[in-house]
């Protein structure tokens, strides 16, 4: 069991709202987190047929009868009528905060139901896979961040080797469940083989600019259909769409978003990468490392600066930076390299990007040791020294 940084943010939301919604991909650890933070709450799984039947008959009675000190409702989107009952129960005692914890992995339906029934009554937390800092805690801490890079941050995938298994076996079972059960539950009648092919194409294009027309042509689908599938992958937390940053600097800017499979364990499984030796010699190694660092930063950034926004920057002339973190009016640039990067040319390029974007700082993160100042406002950091680091406000 890992110590999740999200627990602090979850407790903050529970002090502000009568209900808290925890969103995240299936098997990311939502139930474990909720039961850790709210250990004295009653837990109910609405996927259980008996429980679901009782709530379907009279949801408000069941809420009132079972609430006790509080109630955790898992997979609540399986029973939409429970949201109207929750609204009534909350409004009967609006001054009591943190009474209900709602868990769900099918974001589109769940967010729609919350928006319709619980607007203003619920705080929302997105639970991501493990960060490097979190993976180093608990009963079986991960000492080498490269293990997390290879296997990904889903707890059961990361712990597969300790159980005598392999992270790729876990991901194969996960993808089957996702394509054959989760997508139909979200109203997506897609051929599982087609979804697998799309995910594999996205893996080969990891971190590249979105080109849905090319994907559609390769898979024999219309572009609107392909756009819908990509939306669903994003909404179910498997895909990140990183938007470009726009600023009127008189330069032609790239306007298409970049697409990342969010977990490197999934990426490596789709590309048949089963060991660090294979990863080190694979053509996707650079894009995989970029994904790993971007996701680790953004998972922590979302908790410390929950209202921030992430972008990338690229001009038609080739100037680019992998990540721009926007917090209010402040910008911080992050460039990611696989090898130690101390080039004066790179530092000069980042200085120019800082001037173009107005960024307050620029940081290079690589796999080398130590921390080096390279130019005014530009610093190189080794990833091992950056597992708790975020740019200063």
JSON list of N, CA and C in Angstrom, two decimals, residues 26-102:
[
{"chain": "A", "resi": 26, "resn": "UNK", "atom": "N", "xyz": [-9.55, 3.03, -14.27]},
{"chain": "A", "resi": 26, "resn": "UNK", "atom": "CA", "xyz": [-9.80, 1.81, -13.50]},
{"chain": "A", "resi": 26, "resn": "UNK", "atom": "C", "xyz": [-8.48, 1.26, -12.96]},
{"chain": "A", "resi": 27, "resn": "UNK", "atom": "N", "xyz": [-8.49, 0.79, -11.71]},
{"chain": "A", "resi": 27, "resn": "UNK", "atom": "CA", "xyz": [-7.35, 0.16, -11.05]},
{"chain": "A", "resi": 27, "resn": "UNK", "atom": "C", "xyz": [-6.22, 1.13, -10.71]},
{"chain": "A", "resi": 28, "resn": "UNK", "atom": "N", "xyz": [-6.51, 2.43, -10.68]},
{"chain": "A", "resi": 28, "resn": "UNK", "atom": "CA", "xyz": [-5.46, 3.40, -10.36]},
{"chain": "A", "resi": 28, "resn": "UNK", "atom": "C", "xyz": [-5.30, 3.58, -8.85]},
{"chain": "A", "resi": 29, "resn": "UNK", "atom": "N", "xyz": [-6.27, 3.07, -8.07]},
{"chain": "A", "resi": 29, "resn": "UNK", "atom": "CA", "xyz": [-6.16, 3.13, -6.62]},
{"chain": "A", "resi": 29, "resn": "UNK", "atom": "C", "xyz": [-7.18, 4.02, -5.94]},
{"chain": "A", "resi": 30, "resn": "UNK", "atom": "N", "xyz": [-8.30, 4.30, -6.60]},
{"chain": "A", "resi": 30, "resn": "UNK", "atom": "CA", "xyz": [-9.32, 5.20, -6.04]},
{"chain": "A", "resi": 30, "resn": "UNK", "atom": "C", "xyz": [-9.92, 4.63, -4.76]},
{"chain": "A", "resi": 31, "resn": "UNK", "atom": "N", "xyz": [-10.29, 3.34, -4.80]},
{"chain": "A", "resi": 31, "resn": "UNK", "atom": "CA", "xyz": [-10.91, 2.73, -3.63]},
{"chain": "A", "resi": 31, "resn": "UNK", "atom": "C", "xyz": [-9.94, 2.68, -2.45]},
{"chain": "A", "resi": 32, "resn": "UNK", "atom": "N", "xyz": [-8.71, 2.31, -2.71]},
{"chain": "A", "resi": 32, "resn": "UNK", "atom": "CA", "xyz": [-7.70, 2.26, -1.65]},
{"chain": "A", "resi": 32, "resn": "UNK", "atom": "C", "xyz": [-7.52, 3.63, -1.01]},
{"chain": "A", "resi": 33, "resn": "UNK", "atom": "N", "xyz": [-7.42, 4.67, -1.84]},
{"chain": "A", "resi": 33, "resn": "UNK", "atom": "CA", "xyz": [-7.24, 6.02, -1.32]},
{"chain": "A", "resi": 33, "resn": "UNK", "atom": "C", "xyz": [-8.42, 6.44, -0.46]},
{"chain": "A", "resi": 34, "resn": "UNK", "atom": "N", "xyz": [-9.63, 6.23, -0.96]},
{"chain": "A", "resi": 34, "resn": "UNK", "atom": "CA", "xyz": [-10.83, 6.65, -0.22]},
{"chain": "A", "resi": 34, "resn": "UNK", "atom": "C", "xyz": [-10.92, 5.93, 1.12]},
{"chain": "A", "resi": 35, "resn": "UNK", "atom": "N", "xyz": [-10.61, 4.66, 1.14]},
{"chain": "A", "resi": 35, "resn": "UNK", "atom": "CA", "xyz": [-10.72, 3.89, 2.39]},
{"chain": "A", "resi": 35, "resn": "UNK", "atom": "C", "xyz": [-9.59, 4.22, 3.36]},
{"chain": "A", "resi": 36, "resn": "UNK", "atom": "N", "xyz": [-8.45, 4.68, 2.83]},
{"chain": "A", "resi": 36, "resn": "UNK", "atom": "CA", "xyz": [-7.37, 5.15, 3.69]},
{"chain": "A", "resi": 36, "resn": "UNK", "atom": "C", "xyz": [-7.75, 6.46, 4.38]},
{"chain": "A", "resi": 37, "resn": "UNK", "atom": "N", "xyz": [-8.21, 7.42, 3.58]},
{"chain": "A", "resi": 37, "resn": "UNK", "atom": "CA", "xyz": [-8.48, 8.76, 4.10]},
{"chain": "A", "resi": 37, "resn": "UNK", "atom": "C", "xyz": [-9.75, 8.76, 4.96]},
{"chain": "A", "resi": 38, "resn": "UNK", "atom": "N", "xyz": [-10.76, 7.99, 4.55]},
{"chain": "A", "resi": 38, "resn": "UNK", "atom": "CA", "xyz": [-12.05, 7.96, 5.26]},
{"chain": "A", "resi": 38, "resn": "UNK", "atom": "C", "xyz": [-12.27, 6.56, 5.83]},
{"chain": "A", "resi": 39, "resn": "UNK", "atom": "N", "xyz": [-11.40, 6.17, 6.73]},
{"chain": "A", "resi": 39, "resn": "UNK", "atom": "CA", "xyz": [-11.39, 4.80, 7.22]},
{"chain": "A", "resi": 39, "resn": "UNK", "atom": "C", "xyz": [-12.63, 4.45, 8.04]},
{"chain": "A", "resi": 40, "resn": "UNK", "atom": "N", "xyz": [-13.34, 5.46, 8.57]},
{"chain": "A", "resi": 40, "resn": "UNK", "atom": "CA", "xyz": [-14.53, 5.17, 9.37]},
{"chain": "A", "resi": 40, "resn": "UNK", "atom": "C", "xyz": [-15.83, 5.32, 8.58]},
{"chain": "A", "resi": 41, "resn": "UNK", "atom": "N", "xyz": [-15.73, 5.52, 7.26]},
{"chain": "A", "resi": 41, "resn": "UNK", "atom": "CA", "xyz": [-16.91, 5.62, 6.41]},
{"chain": "A", "resi": 41, "resn": "UNK", "atom": "C", "xyz": [-17.39, 4.22, 6.00]},
{"chain": "A", "resi": 42, "resn": "UNK", "atom": "N", "xyz": [-18.67, 4.09, 5.75]},
{"chain": "A", "resi": 42, "resn": "UNK", "atom": "CA", "xyz": [-19.23, 2.86, 5.20]},
{"chain": "A", "resi": 42, "resn": "UNK", "atom": "C", "xyz": [-18.90, 2.78, 3.71]},
{"chain": "A", "resi": 43, "resn": "UNK", "atom": "N", "xyz": [-18.44, 1.64, 3.27]},
{"chain": "A", "resi": 43, "resn": "UNK", "atom": "CA", "xyz": [-18.08, 1.46, 1.86]},
{"chain": "A", "resi": 43, "resn": "UNK", "atom": "C", "xyz": [-19.13, 0.61, 1.15]},
{"chain": "A", "resi": 44, "resn": "UNK", "atom": "N", "xyz": [-19.59, 1.10, -0.01]},
{"chain": "A", "resi": 44, "resn": "UNK", "atom": "CA", "xyz": [-20.57, 0.37, -0.81]},
{"chain": "A", "resi": 44, "resn": "UNK", "atom": "C", "xyz": [-20.12, 0.34, -2.27]},
{"chain": "A", "resi": 45, "resn": "UNK", "atom": "N", "xyz": [-20.16, -0.83, -2.87]},
{"chain": "A", "resi": 45, "resn": "UNK", "atom": "CA", "xyz": [-19.79, -1.00, -4.27]},
{"chain": "A", "resi": 45, "resn": "UNK", "atom": "C", "xyz": [-21.07, -1.17, -5.09]},
{"chain": "A", "resi": 46, "resn": "UNK", "atom": "N", "xyz": [-21.39, -0.20, -5.94]},
{"chain": "A", "resi": 46, "resn": "UNK", "atom": "CA", "xyz": [-22.62, -0.26, -6.72]},
{"chain": "A", "resi": 46, "resn": "UNK", "atom": "C", "xyz": [-22.51, -1.18, -7.94]},
{"chain": "A", "resi": 47, "resn": "UNK", "atom": "N", "xyz": [-21.36, -1.82, -8.11]},
{"chain": "A", "resi": 47, "resn": "UNK", "atom": "CA", "xyz": [-21.29, -2.91, -9.09]},
{"chain": "A", "resi": 47, "resn": "UNK", "atom": "C", "xyz": [-21.77, -4.23, -8.51]},
{"chain": "A", "resi": 48, "resn": "UNK", "atom": "N", "xyz": [-21.87, -4.31, -7.20]},
{"chain": "A", "resi": 48, "resn": "UNK", "atom": "CA", "xyz": [-22.41, -5.51, -6.56]},
{"chain": "A", "resi": 48, "resn": "UNK", "atom": "C", "xyz": [-23.91, -5.61, -6.85]},
{"chain": "A", "resi": 49, "resn": "UNK", "atom": "N", "xyz": [-24.39, -6.70, -7.43]},
{"chain": "A", "resi": 49, "resn": "UNK", "atom": "CA", "xyz": [-25.79, -6.79, -7.85]},
{"chain": "A", "resi": 49, "resn": "UNK", "atom": "C", "xyz": [-26.79, -6.58, -6.72]},
{"chain": "A", "resi": 50, "resn": "UNK", "atom": "N", "xyz": [-26.50, -7.12, -5.55]},
{"chain": "A", "resi": 50, "resn": "UNK", "atom": "CA", "xyz": [-27.43, -6.98, -4.42]},
{"chain": "A", "resi": 50, "resn": "UNK", "atom": "C", "xyz": [-27.52, -5.53, -3.99]},
{"chain": "A", "resi": 51, "resn": "UNK", "atom": "N", "xyz": [-26.38, -4.88, -3.82]},
{"chain": "A", "resi": 51, "resn": "UNK", "atom": "CA", "xyz": [-26.37, -3.47, -3.41]},
{"chain": "A", "resi": 51, "resn": "UNK", "atom": "C", "xyz": [-27.04, -2.60, -4.46]},
{"chain": "A", "resi": 52, "resn": "UNK", "atom": "N", "xyz": [-26.74, -2.86, -5.73]},
{"chain": "A", "resi": 52, "resn": "UNK", "atom": "CA", "xyz": [-27.34, -2.05, -6.79]},
{"chain": "A", "resi": 52, "resn": "UNK", "atom": "C", "xyz": [-28.85, -2.22, -6.83]},
{"chain": "A", "resi": 53, "resn": "UNK", "atom": "N", "xyz": [-29.33, -3.42, -6.59]},
{"chain": "A", "resi": 53, "resn": "UNK", "atom": "CA", "xyz": [-30.78, -3.66, -6.59]},
{"chain": "A", "resi": 53, "resn": "UNK", "atom": "C", "xyz": [-31.46, -2.89, -5.46]},
{"chain": "A", "resi": 54, "resn": "UNK", "atom": "N", "xyz": [-30.85, -2.87, -4.29]},
{"chain": "A", "resi": 54, "resn": "UNK", "atom": "CA", "xyz": [-31.42, -2.14, -3.16]},
{"chain": "A", "resi": 54, "resn": "UNK", "atom": "C", "xyz": [-31.47, -0.64, -3.45]},
{"chain": "A", "resi": 55, "resn": "UNK", "atom": "N", "xyz": [-30.40, -0.11, -4.00]},
{"chain": "A", "resi": 55, "resn": "UNK", "atom": "CA", "xyz": [-30.37, 1.32, -4.31]},
{"chain": "A", "resi": 55, "resn": "UNK", "atom": "C", "xyz": [-31.30, 1.66, -5.46]},
{"chain": "A", "resi": 56, "resn": "UNK", "atom": "N", "xyz": [-31.47, 0.75, -6.39]},
{"chain": "A", "resi": 56, "resn": "UNK", "atom": "CA", "xyz": [-32.39, 1.01, -7.50]},
{"chain": "A", "resi": 56, "resn": "UNK", "atom": "C", "xyz": [-33.83, 1.10, -7.02]},
{"chain": "A", "resi": 57, "resn": "UNK", "atom": "N", "xyz": [-34.15, 0.39, -5.96]},
{"chain": "A", "resi": 57, "resn": "UNK", "atom": "CA", "xyz": [-35.52, 0.39, -5.43]},
{"chain": "A", "resi": 57, "resn": "UNK", "atom": "C", "xyz": [-35.82, 1.67, -4.67]},
{"chain": "A", "resi": 58, "resn": "UNK", "atom": "N", "xyz": [-34.92, 2.12, -3.80]},
{"chain": "A", "resi": 58, "resn": "UNK", "atom": "CA", "xyz": [-35.17, 3.33, -3.00]},
{"chain": "A", "resi": 58, "resn": "UNK", "atom": "C", "xyz": [-33.83, 3.93, -2.60]},
{"chain": "A", "resi": 59, "resn": "UNK", "atom": "N", "xyz": [-33.19, 4.70, -3.50]},
{"chain": "A", "resi": 59, "resn": "UNK", "atom": "CA", "xyz": [-31.84, 5.19, -3.23]},
{"chain": "A", "resi": 59, "resn": "UNK", "atom": "C", "xyz": [-31.75, 6.13, -2.04]},
{"chain": "A", "resi": 60, "resn": "UNK", "atom": "N", "xyz": [-32.74, 6.99, -1.85]},
{"chain": "A", "resi": 60, "resn": "UNK", "atom": "CA", "xyz": [-32.66, 7.94, -0.74]},
{"chain": "A", "resi": 60, "resn": "UNK", "atom": "C", "xyz": [-32.73, 7.21, 0.61]},
{"chain": "A", "resi": 61, "resn": "UNK", "atom": "N", "xyz": [-33.59, 6.22, 0.73]},
{"chain": "A", "resi": 61, "resn": "UNK", "atom": "CA", "xyz": [-33.67, 5.45, 1.97]},
{"chain": "A", "resi": 61, "resn": "UNK", "atom": "C", "xyz": [-32.33, 4.77, 2.25]},
{"chain": "A", "resi": 62, "resn": "UNK", "atom": "N", "xyz": [-31.74, 4.17, 1.23]},
{"chain": "A", "resi": 62, "resn": "UNK", "atom": "CA", "xyz": [-30.48, 3.47, 1.42]},
{"chain": "A", "resi": 62, "resn": "UNK", "atom": "C", "xyz": [-29.36, 4.43, 1.85]},
{"chain": "A", "resi": 63, "resn": "UNK", "atom": "N", "xyz": [-29.34, 5.63, 1.26]},
{"chain": "A", "resi": 63, "resn": "UNK", "atom": "CA", "xyz": [-28.34, 6.62, 1.67]},
{"chain": "A", "resi": 63, "resn": "UNK", "atom": "C", "xyz": [-28.50, 6.99, 3.14]},
{"chain": "A", "resi": 64, "resn": "UNK", "atom": "N", "xyz": [-29.72, 7.31, 3.53]},
{"chain": "A", "resi": 64, "resn": "UNK", "atom": "CA", "xyz": [-29.97, 7.72, 4.91]},
{"chain": "A", "resi": 64, "resn": "UNK", "atom": "C", "xyz": [-29.71, 6.58, 5.90]},
{"chain": "A", "resi": 65, "resn": "UNK", "atom": "N", "xyz": [-30.09, 5.37, 5.51]},
{"chain": "A", "resi": 65, "resn": "UNK", "atom": "CA", "xyz": [-29.96, 4.24, 6.43]},
{"chain": "A", "resi": 65, "resn": "UNK", "atom": "C", "xyz": [-28.52, 3.79, 6.62]},
{"chain": "A", "resi": 66, "resn": "UNK", "atom": "N", "xyz": [-27.69, 3.99, 5.61]},
{"chain": "A", "resi": 66, "resn": "UNK", "atom": "CA", "xyz": [-26.33, 3.45, 5.65]},
{"chain": "A", "resi": 66, "resn": "UNK", "atom": "C", "xyz": [-25.26, 4.50, 5.89]},
{"chain": "A", "resi": 67, "resn": "UNK", "atom": "N", "xyz": [-25.63, 5.78, 5.95]},
{"chain": "A", "resi": 67, "resn": "UNK", "atom": "CA", "xyz": [-24.62, 6.83, 5.94]},
{"chain": "A", "resi": 67, "resn": "UNK", "atom": "C", "xyz": [-23.67, 6.75, 7.13]},
{"chain": "A", "resi": 68, "resn": "UNK", "atom": "N", "xyz": [-24.19, 6.64, 8.34]},
{"chain": "A", "resi": 68, "resn": "UNK", "atom": "CA", "xyz": [-23.32, 6.61, 9.52]},
{"chain": "A", "resi": 68, "resn": "UNK", "atom": "C", "xyz": [-22.46, 7.85, 9.58]},
{"chain": "A", "resi": 69, "resn": "UNK", "atom": "N", "xyz": [-21.14, 7.68, 9.74]},
{"chain": "A", "resi": 69, "resn": "UNK", "atom": "CA", "xyz": [-20.21, 8.81, 9.77]},
{"chain": "A", "resi": 69, "resn": "UNK", "atom": "C", "xyz": [-19.93, 9.36, 8.37]},
{"chain": "A", "resi": 70, "resn": "UNK", "atom": "N", "xyz": [-20.28, 8.59, 7.38]},
{"chain": "A", "resi": 70, "resn": "UNK", "atom": "CA", "xyz": [-20.06, 8.99, 5.99]},
{"chain": "A", "resi": 70, "resn": "UNK", "atom": "C", "xyz": [-20.18, 7.77, 5.10]},
{"chain": "A", "resi": 71, "resn": "UNK", "atom": "N", "xyz": [-20.22, 8.01, 3.79]},
{"chain": "A", "resi": 71, "resn": "UNK", "atom": "CA", "xyz": [-20.50, 6.92, 2.86]},
{"chain": "A", "resi": 71, "resn": "UNK", "atom": "C", "xyz": [-19.59, 7.04, 1.65]},
{"chain": "A", "resi": 72, "resn": "UNK", "atom": "N", "xyz": [-18.95, 5.93, 1.29]},
{"chain": "A", "resi": 72, "resn": "UNK", "atom": "CA", "xyz": [-18.15, 5.83, 0.06]},
{"chain": "A", "resi": 72, "resn": "UNK", "atom": "C", "xyz": [-18.96, 5.02, -0.94]},
{"chain": "A", "resi": 73, "resn": "UNK", "atom": "N", "xyz": [-19.25, 5.62, -2.09]},
{"chain": "A", "resi": 73, "resn": "UNK", "atom": "CA", "xyz": [-20.02, 4.97, -3.15]},
{"chain": "A", "resi": 73, "resn": "UNK", "atom": "C", "xyz": [-19.11, 4.70, -4.34]},
{"chain": "A", "resi": 74, "resn": "UNK", "atom": "N", "xyz": [-18.78, 3.44, -4.55]},
{"chain": "A", "resi": 74, "resn": "UNK", "atom": "CA", "xyz": [-17.86, 3.06, -5.63]},
{"chain": "A", "resi": 74, "resn": "UNK", "atom": "C", "xyz": [-18.66, 2.77, -6.90]},
{"chain": "A", "resi": 75, "resn": "UNK", "atom": "N", "xyz": [-18.07, 3.18, -8.06]},
{"chain": "A", "resi": 75, "resn": "UNK", "atom": "CA", "xyz": [-18.68, 2.98, -9.38]},
{"chain": "A", "resi": 75, "resn": "UNK", "atom": "C", "xyz": [-20.11, 3.53, -9.41]},
{"chain": "A", "resi": 76, "resn": "UNK", "atom": "N", "xyz": [-20.27, 4.75, -8.93]},
{"chain": "A", "resi": 76, "resn": "UNK", "atom": "CA", "xyz": [-21.60, 5.35, -8.80]},
{"chain": "A", "resi": 76, "resn": "UNK", "atom": "C", "xyz": [-22.28, 5.57, -10.14]},
{"chain": "A", "resi": 77, "resn": "UNK", "atom": "N", "xyz": [-21.48, 5.70, -11.22]},
{"chain": "A", "resi": 77, "resn": "UNK", "atom": "CA", "xyz": [-22.10, 5.95, -12.54]},
{"chain": "A", "resi": 77, "resn": "UNK", "atom": "C", "xyz": [-22.91, 4.77, -13.03]},
{"chain": "A", "resi": 78, "resn": "UNK", "atom": "N", "xyz": [-22.76, 3.60, -12.38]},
{"chain": "A", "resi": 78, "resn": "UNK", "atom": "CA", "xyz": [-23.54, 2.44, -12.79]},
{"chain": "A", "resi": 78, "resn": "UNK", "atom": "C", "xyz": [-25.03, 2.60, -12.45]},
{"chain": "A", "resi": 79, "resn": "UNK", "atom": "N", "xyz": [-25.35, 3.54, -11.56]},
{"chain": "A", "resi": 79, "resn": "UNK", "atom": "CA", "xyz": [-26.74, 3.72, -11.14]},
{"chain": "A", "resi": 79, "resn": "UNK", "atom": "C", "xyz": [-27.06, 5.21, -11.11]},
{"chain": "A", "resi": 80, "resn": "UNK", "atom": "N", "xyz": [-27.41, 5.79, -12.26]},
{"chain": "A", "resi": 80, "resn": "UNK", "atom": "CA", "xyz": [-27.60, 7.25, -12.34]},
{"chain": "A", "resi": 80, "resn": "UNK", "atom": "C", "xyz": [-28.62, 7.82, -11.36]},
{"chain": "A", "resi": 81, "resn": "UNK", "atom": "N", "xyz": [-29.64, 7.05, -10.98]},
{"chain": "A", "resi": 81, "resn": "UNK", "atom": "CA", "xyz": [-30.66, 7.63, -10.11]},
{"chain": "A", "resi": 81, "resn": "UNK", "atom": "C", "xyz": [-30.13, 7.96, -8.72]},
{"chain": "A", "resi": 82, "resn": "UNK", "atom": "N", "xyz": [-28.95, 7.44, -8.38]},
{"chain": "A", "resi": 82, "resn": "UNK", "atom": "CA", "xyz": [-28.40, 7.73, -7.05]},
{"chain": "A", "resi": 82, "resn": "UNK", "atom": "C", "xyz": [-28.00, 9.20, -6.93]},
{"chain": "A", "resi": 83, "resn": "UNK", "atom": "N", "xyz": [-27.75, 9.88, -8.06]},
{"chain": "A", "resi": 83, "resn": "UNK", "atom": "CA", "xyz": [-27.30, 11.28, -8.00]},
{"chain": "A", "resi": 83, "resn": "UNK", "atom": "C", "xyz": [-28.42, 12.21, -7.55]},
{"chain": "A", "resi": 84, "resn": "UNK", "atom": "N", "xyz": [-29.64, 11.97, -8.01]},
{"chain": "A", "resi": 84, "resn": "UNK", "atom": "CA", "xyz": [-30.76, 12.78, -7.53]},
{"chain": "A", "resi": 84, "resn": "UNK", "atom": "C", "xyz": [-30.99, 12.55, -6.04]},
{"chain": "A", "resi": 85, "resn": "UNK", "atom": "N", "xyz": [-30.83, 11.30, -5.59]},
{"chain": "A", "resi": 85, "resn": "UNK", "atom": "CA", "xyz": [-30.98, 11.02, -4.17]},
{"chain": "A", "resi": 85, "resn": "UNK", "atom": "C", "xyz": [-29.88, 11.69, -3.35]},
{"chain": "A", "resi": 86, "resn": "UNK", "atom": "N", "xyz": [-28.66, 11.72, -3.90]},
{"chain": "A", "resi": 86, "resn": "UNK", "atom": "CA", "xyz": [-27.57, 12.40, -3.21]},
{"chain": "A", "resi": 86, "resn": "UNK", "atom": "C", "xyz": [-27.85, 13.89, -3.08]},
{"chain": "A", "resi": 87, "resn": "UNK", "atom": "N", "xyz": [-28.39, 14.48, -4.11]},
{"chain": "A", "resi": 87, "resn": "UNK", "atom": "CA", "xyz": [-28.71, 15.91, -4.04]},
{"chain": "A", "resi": 87, "resn": "UNK", "atom": "C", "xyz": [-29.71, 16.19, -2.93]},
{"chain": "A", "resi": 88, "resn": "UNK", "atom": "N", "xyz": [-30.73, 15.34, -2.81]},
{"chain": "A", "resi": 88, "resn": "UNK", "atom": "CA", "xyz": [-31.71, 15.54, -1.74]},
{"chain": "A", "resi": 88, "resn": "UNK", "atom": "C", "xyz": [-31.11, 15.35, -0.36]},
{"chain": "A", "resi": 89, "resn": "UNK", "atom": "N", "xyz": [-30.26, 14.33, -0.22]},
{"chain": "A", "resi": 89, "resn": "UNK", "atom": "CA", "xyz": [-29.63, 14.08, 1.07]},
{"chain": "A", "resi": 89, "resn": "UNK", "atom": "C", "xyz": [-28.69, 15.21, 1.46]},
{"chain": "A", "resi": 90, "resn": "UNK", "atom": "N", "xyz": [-27.95, 15.73, 0.50]},
{"chain": "A", "resi": 90, "resn": "UNK", "atom": "CA", "xyz": [-27.03, 16.84, 0.78]},
{"chain": "A", "resi": 90, "resn": "UNK", "atom": "C", "xyz": [-27.80, 18.09, 1.16]},
{"chain": "A", "resi": 91, "resn": "UNK", "atom": "N", "xyz": [-28.86, 18.41, 0.41]},
{"chain": "A", "resi": 91, "resn": "UNK", "atom": "CA", "xyz": [-29.62, 19.64, 0.66]},
{"chain": "A", "resi": 91, "resn": "UNK", "atom": "C", "xyz": [-30.38, 19.59, 1.99]},
{"chain": "A", "resi": 92, "resn": "UNK", "atom": "N", "xyz": [-30.61, 18.40, 2.49]},
{"chain": "A", "resi": 92, "resn": "UNK", "atom": "CA", "xyz": [-31.27, 18.29, 3.80]},
{"chain": "A", "resi": 92, "resn": "UNK", "atom": "C", "xyz": [-30.36, 18.73, 4.94]},
{"chain": "A", "resi": 93, "resn": "UNK", "atom": "N", "xyz": [-29.05, 18.78, 4.68]},
{"chain": "A", "resi": 93, "resn": "UNK", "atom": "CA", "xyz": [-28.10, 19.22, 5.71]},
{"chain": "A", "resi": 93, "resn": "UNK", "atom": "C", "xyz": [-26.87, 19.80, 5.00]},
{"chain": "A", "resi": 94, "resn": "UNK", "atom": "N", "xyz": [-27.02, 20.98, 4.39]},
{"chain": "A", "resi": 94, "resn": "UNK", "atom": "CA", "xyz": [-25.97, 21.57, 3.57]},
{"chain": "A", "resi": 94, "resn": "UNK", "atom": "C", "xyz": [-24.74, 21.99, 4.38]},
{"chain": "A", "resi": 95, "resn": "UNK", "atom": "N", "xyz": [-24.87, 22.15, 5.66]},
{"chain": "A", "resi": 95, "resn": "UNK", "atom": "CA", "xyz": [-23.74, 22.62, 6.47]},
{"chain": "A", "resi": 95, "resn": "UNK", "atom": "C", "xyz": [-22.76, 21.51, 6.82]},
{"chain": "A", "resi": 96, "resn": "UNK", "atom": "N", "xyz": [-23.14, 20.28, 6.58]},
{"chain": "A", "resi": 96, "resn": "UNK", "atom": "CA", "xyz": [-22.27, 19.16, 6.94]},
{"chain": "A", "resi": 96, "resn": "UNK", "atom": "C", "xyz": [-21.40, 18.79, 5.74]},
{"chain": "A", "resi": 97, "resn": "UNK", "atom": "N", "xyz": [-20.09, 18.98, 5.88]},
{"chain": "A", "resi": 97, "resn": "UNK", "atom": "CA", "xyz": [-19.16, 18.76, 4.78]},
{"chain": "A", "resi": 97, "resn": "UNK", "atom": "C", "xyz": [-18.60, 17.33, 4.81]},
{"chain": "A", "resi": 98, "resn": "UNK", "atom": "N", "xyz": [-18.16, 16.87, 3.65]},
{"chain": "A", "resi": 98, "resn": "UNK", "atom": "CA", "xyz": [-17.44, 15.61, 3.55]},
{"chain": "A", "resi": 98, "resn": "UNK", "atom": "C", "xyz": [-18.25, 14.39, 3.91]},
{"chain": "A", "resi": 99, "resn": "UNK", "atom": "N", "xyz": [-19.55, 14.38, 3.62]},
{"chain": "A", "resi": 99, "resn": "UNK", "atom": "CA", "xyz": [-20.40, 13.25, 4.00]},
{"chain": "A", "resi": 99, "resn": "UNK", "atom": "C", "xyz": [-20.30, 12.10, 3.01]},
{"chain": "A", "resi": 100, "resn": "UNK", "atom": "N", "xyz": [-20.15, 12.43, 1.74]},
{"chain": "A", "resi": 100, "resn": "UNK", "atom": "CA", "xyz": [-20.19, 11.40, 0.69]},
{"chain": "A", "resi": 100, "resn": "UNK", "atom": "C", "xyz": [-18.92, 11.46, -0.15]},
{"chain": "A", "resi": 101, "resn": "UNK", "atom": "N", "xyz": [-18.38, 10.28, -0.45]},
{"chain": "A", "resi": 101, "resn": "UNK", "atom": "CA", "xyz": [-17.24, 10.15, -1.35]},
{"chain": "A", "resi": 101, "resn": "UNK", "atom": "C", "xyz": [-17.68, 9.26, -2.50]},
{"chain": "A", "resi": 102, "resn": "UNK", "atom": "N", "xyz": [-17.63, 9.81, -3.71]},
{"chain": "A", "resi": 102, "resn": "UNK", "atom": "CA", "xyz": [-18.12, 9.12, -4.90]},
{"chain": "A", "resi": 102, "resn": "UNK", "atom": "C", "xyz": [-16.91, 8.74, -5.75]}
]
